Short mmCIF file of N, CA and C in Angstrom, two decimals:
data_model
loop_
_atom_site.label_atom_id
_atom_site.label_comp_id
_atom_site.label_asym_id
_atom_site.label_seq_id
_atom_site.Cartn_x
_atom_site.Cartn_y
_atom_site.Cartn_z
N MET L 9 0.60 -1.19 0.26
CA MET L 9 -0.11 -0.10 -0.22
C MET L 9 0.71 0.99 -0.23
N VAL L 10 0.64 2.28 -0.84
CA VAL L 10 0.91 3.49 -0.55
C VAL L 10 1.10 4.19 0.76
N GLU L 11 2.54 4.65 1.04
CA GLU L 11 2.74 4.86 2.54
C GLU L 11 1.49 6.14 2.68
N LEU L 12 1.49 7.12 2.01
CA LEU L 12 0.52 8.30 1.90
C LEU L 12 -0.77 8.65 2.02
N ILE L 13 -1.24 7.23 1.64
CA ILE L 13 -2.63 7.14 1.11
C ILE L 13 -2.69 6.03 3.12
N LYS L 14 -1.60 5.65 3.27
CA LYS L 14 -2.44 4.64 4.19
C LYS L 14 -1.81 5.66 5.46
N ASP L 15 -1.33 6.76 5.77
CA ASP L 15 -0.72 8.01 6.72
C ASP L 15 -2.64 8.63 6.52
N VAL L 16 -2.92 8.89 5.39
CA VAL L 16 -3.86 9.62 5.61
C VAL L 16 -4.77 8.82 6.20
N LEU L 17 -5.59 7.31 5.70
CA LEU L 17 -6.24 7.24 5.73
C LEU L 17 -6.30 6.48 7.51
N GLU L 18 -4.98 6.55 7.84
CA GLU L 18 -5.38 6.08 9.29
C GLU L 18 -5.73 7.71 10.24
N ASP L 19 -5.05 8.72 9.53
CA ASP L 19 -5.84 9.84 10.41
C ASP L 19 -6.87 10.30 10.18
N MET L 20 -7.68 9.79 8.62
CA MET L 20 -8.53 10.86 8.65
C MET L 20 -9.75 9.77 9.52
N ASN L 21 -9.43 8.00 9.63
CA ASN L 21 -10.22 7.56 10.36
C ASN L 21 -10.41 7.16 12.40
N LYS L 22 -8.99 8.40 12.49
CA LYS L 22 -9.08 8.40 13.90
C LYS L 22 -10.45 10.02 14.06
N GLN L 23 -9.70 10.36 13.32
CA GLN L 23 -10.96 11.82 13.12
C GLN L 23 -12.67 11.30 13.23
N LEU L 24 -13.07 10.05 12.23
CA LEU L 24 -13.74 9.55 11.73
C LEU L 24 -14.62 8.91 13.15
N ASP L 25 -13.67 8.09 14.48
CA ASP L 25 -14.05 7.80 15.79
C ASP L 25 -13.91 9.23 16.36
N ARG L 26 -13.73 10.13 17.04
CA ARG L 26 -13.67 10.97 17.14
C ARG L 26 -15.19 11.76 16.84
N ILE L 27 -15.64 11.53 15.74
CA ILE L 27 -16.85 12.63 15.03
C ILE L 27 -18.15 11.83 15.99
N GLU L 28 -18.09 10.10 15.64
CA GLU L 28 -18.95 9.16 16.45
C GLU L 28 -19.32 9.11 17.71
N ARG L 29 -17.79 9.17 18.39
CA ARG L 29 -18.20 9.56 19.96
C ARG L 29 -18.36 10.74 19.99
N SER L 30 -18.54 11.67 18.75
CA SER L 30 -19.16 12.99 19.50
C SER L 30 -21.02 12.81 19.85
N LEU L 31 -20.74 12.08 18.04
CA LEU L 31 -22.17 12.04 17.90
C LEU L 31 -22.90 11.14 18.95
N ASN L 32 -22.15 10.36 19.28
CA ASN L 32 -23.00 9.57 20.94
C ASN L 32 -23.52 9.90 21.89
N LEU L 33 -22.55 11.48 21.91
CA LEU L 33 -23.04 11.83 23.76
C LEU L 33 -24.07 12.49 23.25
N LEU L 34 -24.52 13.07 22.29
CA LEU L 34 -25.80 14.11 21.32
C LEU L 34 -27.04 12.97 21.51
N ASN L 35 -28.36 13.78 21.31
CA ASN L 35 -29.56 13.65 20.82
C ASN L 35 -29.38 14.02 19.39
N ASP L 36 -30.76 13.44 19.07
CA ASP L 36 -30.63 13.92 17.31
C ASP L 36 -30.96 15.25 17.57
N GLU L 37 -31.79 15.98 18.64
CA GLU L 37 -32.18 17.49 18.45
C GLU L 37 -30.67 18.12 18.26
N LEU L 38 -29.73 17.48 19.57
CA LEU L 38 -28.51 18.56 19.80
C LEU L 38 -28.09 18.35 18.11
N VAL L 39 -27.80 17.31 17.58
CA VAL L 39 -27.35 17.36 16.05
C VAL L 39 -27.64 18.14 15.79
N TRP L 40 -28.66 18.42 15.45
CA TRP L 40 -28.47 19.38 14.07
C TRP L 40 -29.03 21.42 15.05
N LYS L 41 -28.47 21.63 16.28
CA LYS L 41 -29.15 22.43 17.37
C LYS L 41 -27.45 23.35 16.29
N ARG L 42 -28.32 24.36 15.96
CA ARG L 42 -27.29 25.37 15.64
C ARG L 42 -26.77 27.03 16.80
N LEU L 43 -25.61 26.87 17.62
CA LEU L 43 -25.39 27.81 18.60
C LEU L 43 -25.90 29.00 18.36
N LYS L 44 -25.52 29.61 17.16
CA LYS L 44 -25.62 30.76 16.08
C LYS L 44 -26.39 30.48 15.28
N ASP L 45 -27.35 31.60 14.42
CA ASP L 45 -28.02 31.30 13.14
C ASP L 45 -26.32 31.48 12.04
N SER L 46 -25.70 31.91 12.62
CA SER L 46 -24.40 32.44 11.71
C SER L 46 -23.17 30.85 11.84
N MET L 47 -23.80 29.93 12.23
CA MET L 47 -22.76 29.04 12.39
C MET L 47 -23.72 27.43 12.27
N ASN L 48 -23.15 26.65 11.13
CA ASN L 48 -23.64 25.02 11.16
C ASN L 48 -23.67 24.34 12.17
N SER L 49 -25.12 23.63 12.41
CA SER L 49 -25.22 22.29 13.13
C SER L 49 -24.23 20.99 12.88
N ILE L 50 -23.78 19.98 13.78
CA ILE L 50 -23.24 19.62 14.06
C ILE L 50 -23.61 18.31 12.53
N GLY L 51 -24.84 18.18 12.38
CA GLY L 51 -25.47 17.23 11.62
C GLY L 51 -25.14 17.84 10.17
N ASN L 52 -24.56 19.10 9.92
CA ASN L 52 -24.45 19.61 8.93
C ASN L 52 -22.92 19.56 8.69
N ILE L 53 -22.30 19.98 9.15
CA ILE L 53 -21.05 19.37 8.94
C ILE L 53 -20.42 18.21 8.75
N CYS L 54 -21.41 16.82 9.40
CA CYS L 54 -20.78 15.98 9.43
C CYS L 54 -21.88 15.99 7.53
N LEU L 55 -22.92 15.99 7.00
CA LEU L 55 -23.36 16.42 5.28
C LEU L 55 -22.19 16.61 5.23
N HIS L 56 -21.49 17.49 5.28
CA HIS L 56 -20.56 18.49 4.50
C HIS L 56 -19.45 17.53 4.13
N LEU L 57 -19.23 16.64 5.30
CA LEU L 57 -17.77 15.78 5.17
C LEU L 57 -17.97 15.15 4.39
N ALA L 58 -18.69 13.98 4.49
CA ALA L 58 -19.32 13.19 4.00
C ALA L 58 -19.60 13.77 2.07
N GLY L 59 -19.91 14.86 2.15
CA GLY L 59 -19.90 15.38 0.32
C GLY L 59 -18.93 15.62 -0.13
N ASN L 60 -17.84 16.14 0.47
CA ASN L 60 -16.76 16.69 0.42
C ASN L 60 -15.86 15.52 0.39
N GLU L 61 -15.65 14.60 0.73
CA GLU L 61 -14.96 13.10 0.75
C GLU L 61 -15.49 12.10 -0.79
N TYR L 62 -16.62 11.93 -0.11
CA TYR L 62 -17.22 11.48 -1.56
C TYR L 62 -16.98 11.99 -2.75
N GLN L 63 -17.24 13.47 -3.04
CA GLN L 63 -16.66 14.25 -4.66
C GLN L 63 -15.24 14.55 -4.82
N ASN L 64 -14.63 14.18 -3.73
CA ASN L 64 -13.31 14.28 -4.36
C ASN L 64 -12.24 13.01 -4.08
N PHE L 65 -12.89 12.39 -3.27
CA PHE L 65 -11.98 10.51 -3.29
C PHE L 65 -12.74 10.03 -4.53
N VAL L 66 -14.25 9.53 -3.92
CA VAL L 66 -14.88 8.55 -4.91
C VAL L 66 -15.35 9.26 -5.36
N SER L 67 -15.84 10.21 -6.50
CA SER L 67 -15.77 11.16 -7.84
C SER L 67 -14.73 11.31 -8.31
N ALA L 68 -13.76 12.23 -7.98
CA ALA L 68 -12.43 12.66 -8.87
C ALA L 68 -11.78 11.60 -8.95
N ILE L 69 -10.92 11.02 -8.27
CA ILE L 69 -10.30 9.99 -7.56
C ILE L 69 -10.62 8.29 -8.35
N GLY L 70 -11.91 7.63 -8.02
CA GLY L 70 -12.62 6.88 -8.86
C GLY L 70 -13.37 6.58 -9.47
N ASN L 71 -13.44 7.89 -10.04
CA ASN L 71 -14.47 8.30 -11.51
C ASN L 71 -15.55 7.64 -11.03
N LYS L 72 -15.88 7.95 -10.19
CA LYS L 72 -17.99 7.27 -9.88
C LYS L 72 -18.36 8.63 -10.45
N THR L 73 -19.83 8.59 -10.31
CA THR L 73 -20.85 9.90 -10.75
C THR L 73 -20.42 10.95 -9.88
N PHE L 74 -20.21 11.79 -10.27
CA PHE L 74 -20.54 13.53 -9.56
C PHE L 74 -22.28 13.16 -8.71
N ILE L 75 -22.07 13.05 -7.13
CA ILE L 75 -23.43 13.15 -6.66
C ILE L 75 -23.33 14.41 -5.44
N ARG L 76 -23.31 15.02 -5.26
CA ARG L 76 -23.88 16.27 -4.70
C ARG L 76 -24.45 17.56 -4.22
N GLU L 77 -25.57 17.68 -3.59
CA GLU L 77 -25.92 18.95 -3.16
C GLU L 77 -25.01 19.94 -2.43
N ARG L 78 -24.05 20.47 -2.84
CA ARG L 78 -23.48 21.45 -1.31
C ARG L 78 -24.08 22.01 -1.03
N SER L 79 -24.81 23.09 -0.98
CA SER L 79 -25.98 23.67 -0.66
C SER L 79 -26.85 23.90 0.28
N ARG L 80 -27.22 21.40 0.35
CA ARG L 80 -28.28 21.11 1.03
C ARG L 80 -27.36 21.00 2.35
N GLU L 81 -25.92 20.58 1.98
CA GLU L 81 -25.48 20.16 3.26
C GLU L 81 -25.65 21.36 4.29
N PHE L 82 -25.51 22.58 3.76
CA PHE L 82 -25.95 23.61 4.89
C PHE L 82 -26.65 24.72 5.17
N THR L 83 -28.07 23.67 4.43
CA THR L 83 -29.29 24.45 4.66
C THR L 83 -30.20 23.33 5.74
N THR L 84 -29.92 22.36 5.79
CA THR L 84 -30.51 20.96 6.21
C THR L 84 -30.62 21.29 7.94
N ASP L 85 -31.59 20.99 8.53
CA ASP L 85 -32.47 21.45 9.54
C ASP L 85 -32.43 20.39 10.64
N GLY L 86 -32.33 18.90 10.22
CA GLY L 86 -32.90 17.93 10.82
C GLY L 86 -33.32 17.01 9.79
N GLY L 87 -34.19 15.67 10.61
CA GLY L 87 -35.10 14.74 9.55
C GLY L 87 -33.76 13.37 9.42
N ILE L 88 -32.78 13.56 9.64
CA ILE L 88 -31.60 12.77 9.92
C ILE L 88 -31.39 12.45 11.53
N SER L 89 -31.24 11.12 11.41
CA SER L 89 -31.22 10.70 12.59
C SER L 89 -28.95 11.26 13.02
N LYS L 90 -28.73 10.92 14.17
CA LYS L 90 -27.33 10.49 14.52
C LYS L 90 -26.70 9.36 14.19
N ASP L 91 -27.42 8.34 13.88
CA ASP L 91 -27.39 7.05 13.35
C ASP L 91 -26.92 6.78 12.04
N GLU L 92 -28.13 7.76 10.84
CA GLU L 92 -28.10 7.88 9.77
C GLU L 92 -26.37 8.56 9.63
N LEU L 93 -26.14 9.85 10.44
CA LEU L 93 -25.23 10.02 10.02
C LEU L 93 -23.85 9.75 10.35
N ILE L 94 -23.88 8.65 11.29
CA ILE L 94 -22.49 8.04 11.66
C ILE L 94 -22.40 7.22 9.66
N GLY L 95 -23.75 6.47 9.97
CA GLY L 95 -24.32 5.41 8.76
C GLY L 95 -23.36 5.72 7.62
N LEU L 96 -23.71 7.56 6.90
CA LEU L 96 -23.75 8.21 5.66
C LEU L 96 -21.51 8.50 5.85
N LEU L 97 -21.11 8.75 6.71
CA LEU L 97 -20.21 8.74 7.22
C LEU L 97 -19.34 7.75 6.83
N ARG L 98 -19.88 6.61 7.98
CA ARG L 98 -18.59 5.04 7.88
C ARG L 98 -18.87 4.91 6.12
N LYS L 99 -19.70 4.63 5.49
CA LYS L 99 -20.61 4.14 4.02
C LYS L 99 -19.32 4.94 3.15
N THR L 100 -19.34 6.38 3.49
CA THR L 100 -18.39 7.04 2.23
C THR L 100 -17.10 6.79 2.74
N ARG L 101 -16.82 6.90 3.26
CA ARG L 101 -15.55 5.96 3.96
C ARG L 101 -15.10 4.42 3.26
N SER L 102 -16.09 3.56 3.34
CA SER L 102 -15.79 2.74 3.27
C SER L 102 -15.53 2.51 1.25
N GLU L 103 -16.52 3.82 1.00
CA GLU L 103 -16.18 4.41 -0.87
C GLU L 103 -15.13 4.36 -1.06
N SER L 104 -14.21 5.58 -0.28
CA SER L 104 -12.98 5.81 -0.49
C SER L 104 -11.88 4.95 -0.35
N GLU L 105 -11.67 4.26 0.85
CA GLU L 105 -10.72 2.86 0.75
C GLU L 105 -10.96 2.07 -0.15
N SER L 106 -12.24 1.65 -0.93
CA SER L 106 -11.90 0.95 -1.84
C SER L 106 -11.00 1.85 -3.44
N VAL L 107 -11.36 2.91 -3.48
CA VAL L 107 -10.70 3.73 -4.22
C VAL L 107 -9.24 3.62 -4.01
N LEU L 108 -8.73 4.41 -2.95
CA LEU L 108 -7.65 4.29 -2.51
C LEU L 108 -6.55 3.71 -2.55
N PHE L 109 -7.62 2.47 -2.01
CA PHE L 109 -6.49 1.07 -2.21
C PHE L 109 -6.44 0.49 -3.21
N ALA L 110 -6.62 1.21 -4.09
CA ALA L 110 -6.22 0.59 -5.75
C ALA L 110 -5.36 1.33 -5.98
N LEU L 111 -5.19 1.87 -5.36
CA LEU L 111 -3.89 3.25 -6.29
C LEU L 111 -2.20 2.96 -6.24
N PHE L 112 -1.63 3.23 -7.14
CA PHE L 112 -0.20 3.22 -6.40
C PHE L 112 0.50 3.89 -6.48
N ASN L 113 1.72 4.25 -6.26
CA ASN L 113 2.48 5.52 -6.02
C ASN L 113 2.70 6.61 -6.85
N ASP L 114 2.92 6.41 -8.22
CA ASP L 114 2.96 6.53 -9.20
C ASP L 114 2.02 7.60 -10.16
N ASP L 115 -0.05 6.59 -9.20
CA ASP L 115 -0.88 7.53 -9.30
C ASP L 115 -1.04 9.18 -8.09
N LEU L 116 0.00 9.12 -7.66
CA LEU L 116 -0.24 10.19 -6.17
C LEU L 116 0.25 11.48 -7.23
N SER L 117 0.83 11.26 -8.58
CA SER L 117 1.28 12.17 -9.45
C SER L 117 0.41 12.65 -10.51
N ARG L 118 -0.97 11.55 -10.66
CA ARG L 118 -1.41 11.88 -11.38
C ARG L 118 -2.58 13.13 -11.05
N GLU L 119 -3.71 13.77 -12.64
CA GLU L 119 -4.65 14.58 -12.23
C GLU L 119 -5.42 14.18 -12.23
N VAL L 120 -6.41 14.70 -11.65
CA VAL L 120 -8.03 14.39 -11.75
C VAL L 120 -8.65 15.80 -11.38
N THR L 121 -9.74 15.53 -12.14
CA THR L 121 -10.91 17.04 -12.50
C THR L 121 -11.70 16.59 -10.79
N ILE L 122 -12.21 18.04 -10.32
CA ILE L 122 -12.27 17.82 -9.55
C ILE L 122 -14.28 18.10 -10.01
N ARG L 123 -15.55 17.66 -10.18
CA ARG L 123 -17.10 18.17 -10.46
C ARG L 123 -17.72 18.69 -9.68
N TYR L 124 -18.24 20.06 -9.67
CA TYR L 124 -18.29 20.97 -9.09
C TYR L 124 -19.95 21.31 -9.64
N GLU L 125 -21.45 21.46 -9.07
CA GLU L 125 -22.79 21.95 -9.56
C GLU L 125 -22.45 23.21 -9.67
N LEU L 126 -23.14 23.66 -10.78
CA LEU L 126 -22.89 25.22 -11.12
C LEU L 126 -23.37 26.38 -10.46
N GLU L 127 -24.25 25.94 -9.82
CA GLU L 127 -24.53 27.15 -8.50
C GLU L 127 -24.06 26.88 -7.41
N ASP L 128 -23.28 25.74 -6.50
CA ASP L 128 -21.98 25.76 -5.79
C ASP L 128 -20.78 26.22 -5.83
N TRP L 129 -20.36 26.41 -7.22
CA TRP L 129 -19.05 26.81 -7.67
C TRP L 129 -19.48 28.50 -7.96
N LYS L 130 -20.36 28.75 -8.12
CA LYS L 130 -20.91 30.39 -8.64
C LYS L 130 -20.28 30.84 -6.72
N ARG L 131 -21.22 30.38 -6.03
CA ARG L 131 -21.61 30.44 -4.33
C ARG L 131 -19.94 30.38 -3.72
N MET L 132 -19.66 29.38 -3.91
CA MET L 132 -17.89 29.42 -3.88
C MET L 132 -16.52 30.49 -3.98
N HIS L 133 -16.84 31.00 -5.00
CA HIS L 133 -16.28 31.81 -5.98
C HIS L 133 -17.05 33.17 -5.89
N ARG L 134 -18.19 33.00 -5.02
CA ARG L 134 -18.81 34.62 -5.05
C ARG L 134 -18.80 35.12 -6.56
N SER L 135 -19.10 34.94 -7.85
CA SER L 135 -19.21 35.28 -8.66
C SER L 135 -20.04 34.72 -9.42
N ASP L 136 -20.38 35.23 -10.67
CA ASP L 136 -21.83 35.35 -11.36
C ASP L 136 -20.98 35.08 -13.06
N SER L 137 -19.53 35.64 -13.39
CA SER L 137 -19.29 35.49 -14.51
C SER L 137 -19.73 33.70 -14.86
N PRO L 138 -19.63 34.23 -16.29
CA PRO L 138 -20.17 33.17 -17.18
C PRO L 138 -19.14 32.25 -16.47
N VAL L 139 -19.28 30.85 -16.50
CA VAL L 139 -18.00 29.41 -16.61
C VAL L 139 -18.74 28.52 -17.34
N HIS L 140 -18.45 27.82 -18.10
CA HIS L 140 -18.55 26.49 -19.03
C HIS L 140 -18.30 25.65 -18.65
N GLU L 141 -17.38 25.22 -17.48
CA GLU L 141 -17.91 23.69 -17.10
C GLU L 141 -16.78 24.61 -15.60
N ALA L 142 -17.84 23.99 -14.46
CA ALA L 142 -17.51 24.06 -12.85
C ALA L 142 -16.99 22.55 -12.40
N CYS L 143 -15.48 23.01 -12.53
CA CYS L 143 -14.34 21.68 -12.15
C CYS L 143 -12.90 22.47 -12.28
N ASP L 144 -12.43 21.72 -11.54
CA ASP L 144 -11.04 21.88 -11.03
C ASP L 144 -10.16 20.61 -11.31
N THR L 145 -9.07 21.08 -10.94
CA THR L 145 -7.76 19.64 -11.22
C THR L 145 -6.99 19.74 -9.58
N ARG L 146 -6.76 18.14 -9.75
CA ARG L 146 -5.80 18.42 -8.72
C ARG L 146 -5.04 17.23 -8.96
N LEU L 147 -3.24 17.54 -8.96
CA LEU L 147 -2.93 15.94 -8.48
C LEU L 147 -3.78 14.95 -6.89
N ILE L 148 -3.36 14.18 -7.52
CA ILE L 148 -4.04 12.95 -6.18
C ILE L 148 -3.18 13.41 -5.08
N GLY L 149 -1.81 13.42 -4.90
CA GLY L 149 -1.26 13.37 -3.62
C GLY L 149 -1.69 14.54 -2.74
N GLN L 150 -2.07 15.51 -3.65
CA GLN L 150 -2.37 17.08 -2.90
C GLN L 150 -3.69 17.15 -2.87
N LEU L 151 -4.37 15.65 -3.40
CA LEU L 151 -6.39 15.98 -3.30
C LEU L 151 -6.38 15.27 -1.73
N LEU L 152 -5.27 14.19 -1.70
CA LEU L 152 -5.59 13.49 -0.34
C LEU L 152 -5.04 14.33 0.79
N VAL L 153 -3.66 15.64 0.82
CA VAL L 153 -3.29 15.88 2.06
C VAL L 153 -4.25 16.79 2.23
N GLN L 154 -5.04 17.85 0.58
CA GLN L 154 -6.40 18.59 0.79
C GLN L 154 -7.50 17.88 1.98
N VAL L 155 -7.72 16.76 1.26
CA VAL L 155 -9.29 16.07 2.03
C VAL L 155 -9.12 15.92 3.50
N SER L 156 -7.81 15.69 3.23
CA SER L 156 -7.29 15.35 5.09
C SER L 156 -7.37 15.85 6.29
N ALA L 157 -6.99 17.71 5.62
CA ALA L 157 -7.12 18.59 6.32
C ALA L 157 -8.03 18.88 6.98
N HIS L 158 -8.93 18.99 5.71
CA HIS L 158 -10.40 19.84 5.76
C HIS L 158 -11.11 18.74 6.57
N TYR L 159 -11.17 17.90 6.55
CA TYR L 159 -11.11 16.64 7.40
C TYR L 159 -11.13 16.65 9.25
N GLY L 160 -9.72 16.49 9.17
CA GLY L 160 -9.62 17.11 10.31
C GLY L 160 -10.17 18.72 11.31
N TYR L 161 -10.54 19.62 10.12
CA TYR L 161 -10.48 20.87 11.02
C TYR L 161 -11.93 20.54 11.50
N HIS L 162 -12.79 20.03 10.44
CA HIS L 162 -14.39 20.06 10.86
C HIS L 162 -14.72 19.32 11.79
N ALA L 163 -13.80 17.86 12.17
CA ALA L 163 -13.58 17.17 12.70
C ALA L 163 -13.49 17.81 13.90
N GLY L 164 -12.54 19.11 14.11
CA GLY L 164 -12.36 19.18 16.30
C GLY L 164 -12.84 20.18 16.05
N GLN L 165 -14.25 20.99 15.23
CA GLN L 165 -15.15 21.63 15.50
C GLN L 165 -16.45 20.82 15.53
N ILE L 166 -16.35 19.61 15.21
CA ILE L 166 -17.61 18.65 15.93
C ILE L 166 -17.38 19.24 17.59
N VAL L 167 -16.04 18.56 17.31
CA VAL L 167 -15.62 17.78 19.76
C VAL L 167 -15.82 19.32 20.25
N VAL L 168 -15.54 20.45 19.51
CA VAL L 168 -15.67 21.72 20.34
C VAL L 168 -17.26 22.13 20.57
N LEU L 169 -18.26 21.42 19.24
CA LEU L 169 -19.67 21.51 19.07
C LEU L 169 -19.96 21.44 20.37
N THR L 170 -19.81 19.67 20.69
CA THR L 170 -19.97 18.97 21.38
C THR L 170 -19.72 19.26 22.69
N LYS L 171 -18.73 19.54 22.73
CA LYS L 171 -18.15 19.90 24.61
C LYS L 171 -19.06 21.04 25.14
N MET L 172 -19.39 22.20 23.69
CA MET L 172 -20.25 22.89 24.49
C MET L 172 -22.27 22.58 24.60
N LEU L 173 -22.25 21.66 23.28
CA LEU L 173 -23.53 21.28 23.79
C LEU L 173 -23.29 20.60 25.34
N ARG L 174 -22.43 19.67 25.72
CA ARG L 174 -23.07 19.05 26.46
C ARG L 174 -21.93 18.84 27.62
N ASP L 175 -21.10 20.27 27.70
CA ASP L 175 -20.52 20.72 28.93
C ASP L 175 -20.29 19.16 29.97
N THR L 176 -19.12 18.14 28.65
CA THR L 176 -18.38 16.82 28.88
C THR L 176 -17.09 17.58 28.88
N ASN L 177 -16.84 16.24 30.32
CA ASN L 177 -14.65 16.27 30.74
C ASN L 177 -14.48 15.25 29.90
N GLU L 178 -15.51 14.22 29.13
CA GLU L 178 -14.59 12.89 28.60
C GLU L 178 -13.53 13.69 27.44
N HIS L 179 -13.02 12.73 27.04
CA HIS L 179 -11.50 13.12 26.55
C HIS L 179 -12.18 12.19 25.00
N LEU L 180 -12.70 13.05 24.33
CA LEU L 180 -13.19 12.80 23.21
C LEU L 180 -11.96 12.41 22.10
N THR L 181 -10.84 13.11 21.73
CA THR L 181 -9.79 12.31 20.96
C THR L 181 -8.66 12.13 21.40
N ASP L 182 -9.16 11.20 22.41
CA ASP L 182 -8.29 10.31 22.82
C ASP L 182 -7.07 10.86 23.83
N GLN L 183 -6.89 12.26 23.71
CA GLN L 183 -6.08 12.99 23.65
C GLN L 183 -6.07 13.67 25.52
N TYR L 184 -5.26 13.57 26.57
CA TYR L 184 -5.89 14.83 27.29
C TYR L 184 -5.34 16.09 27.06
N HIS L 185 -6.11 16.98 27.73
CA HIS L 185 -5.79 18.31 26.60
C HIS L 185 -6.12 19.60 28.17
#
């Protein structure tokens, strides 16, 4: 197995375990609670993580059908249980592992296309300029690092939000702070 892929997946799986431990401390209502109108709920962040991972690993690298409604990741305000969110994150990880385990060292320097919904592209780039194709390209090695860092950032948000919602002393990261 490619060492970088092994390291990335090992770290992302640690983050996923932290997310699952966090979710298991909350009820479904708290999972969807927004502490402020300008903030996302833990549920929104989970949907966003699953969407981002699928888009980059399964769709872009794995060349599977592009399926993502990015804007809904942030506008959904419930209706999905914490168990369903955990299932979605785990299913996405399983699909990602299937794609990434099939790669070789030479693949890390291969360029892939990341597709976006046109409206999401315009919103992310804050532009109404005409776009011929809503896509971006990255080298697989760069994409692995980028997605892993993104996942860790949002996993940390989930841990902090959980501690704010539940005022727990539990060490959700398995590290003493």
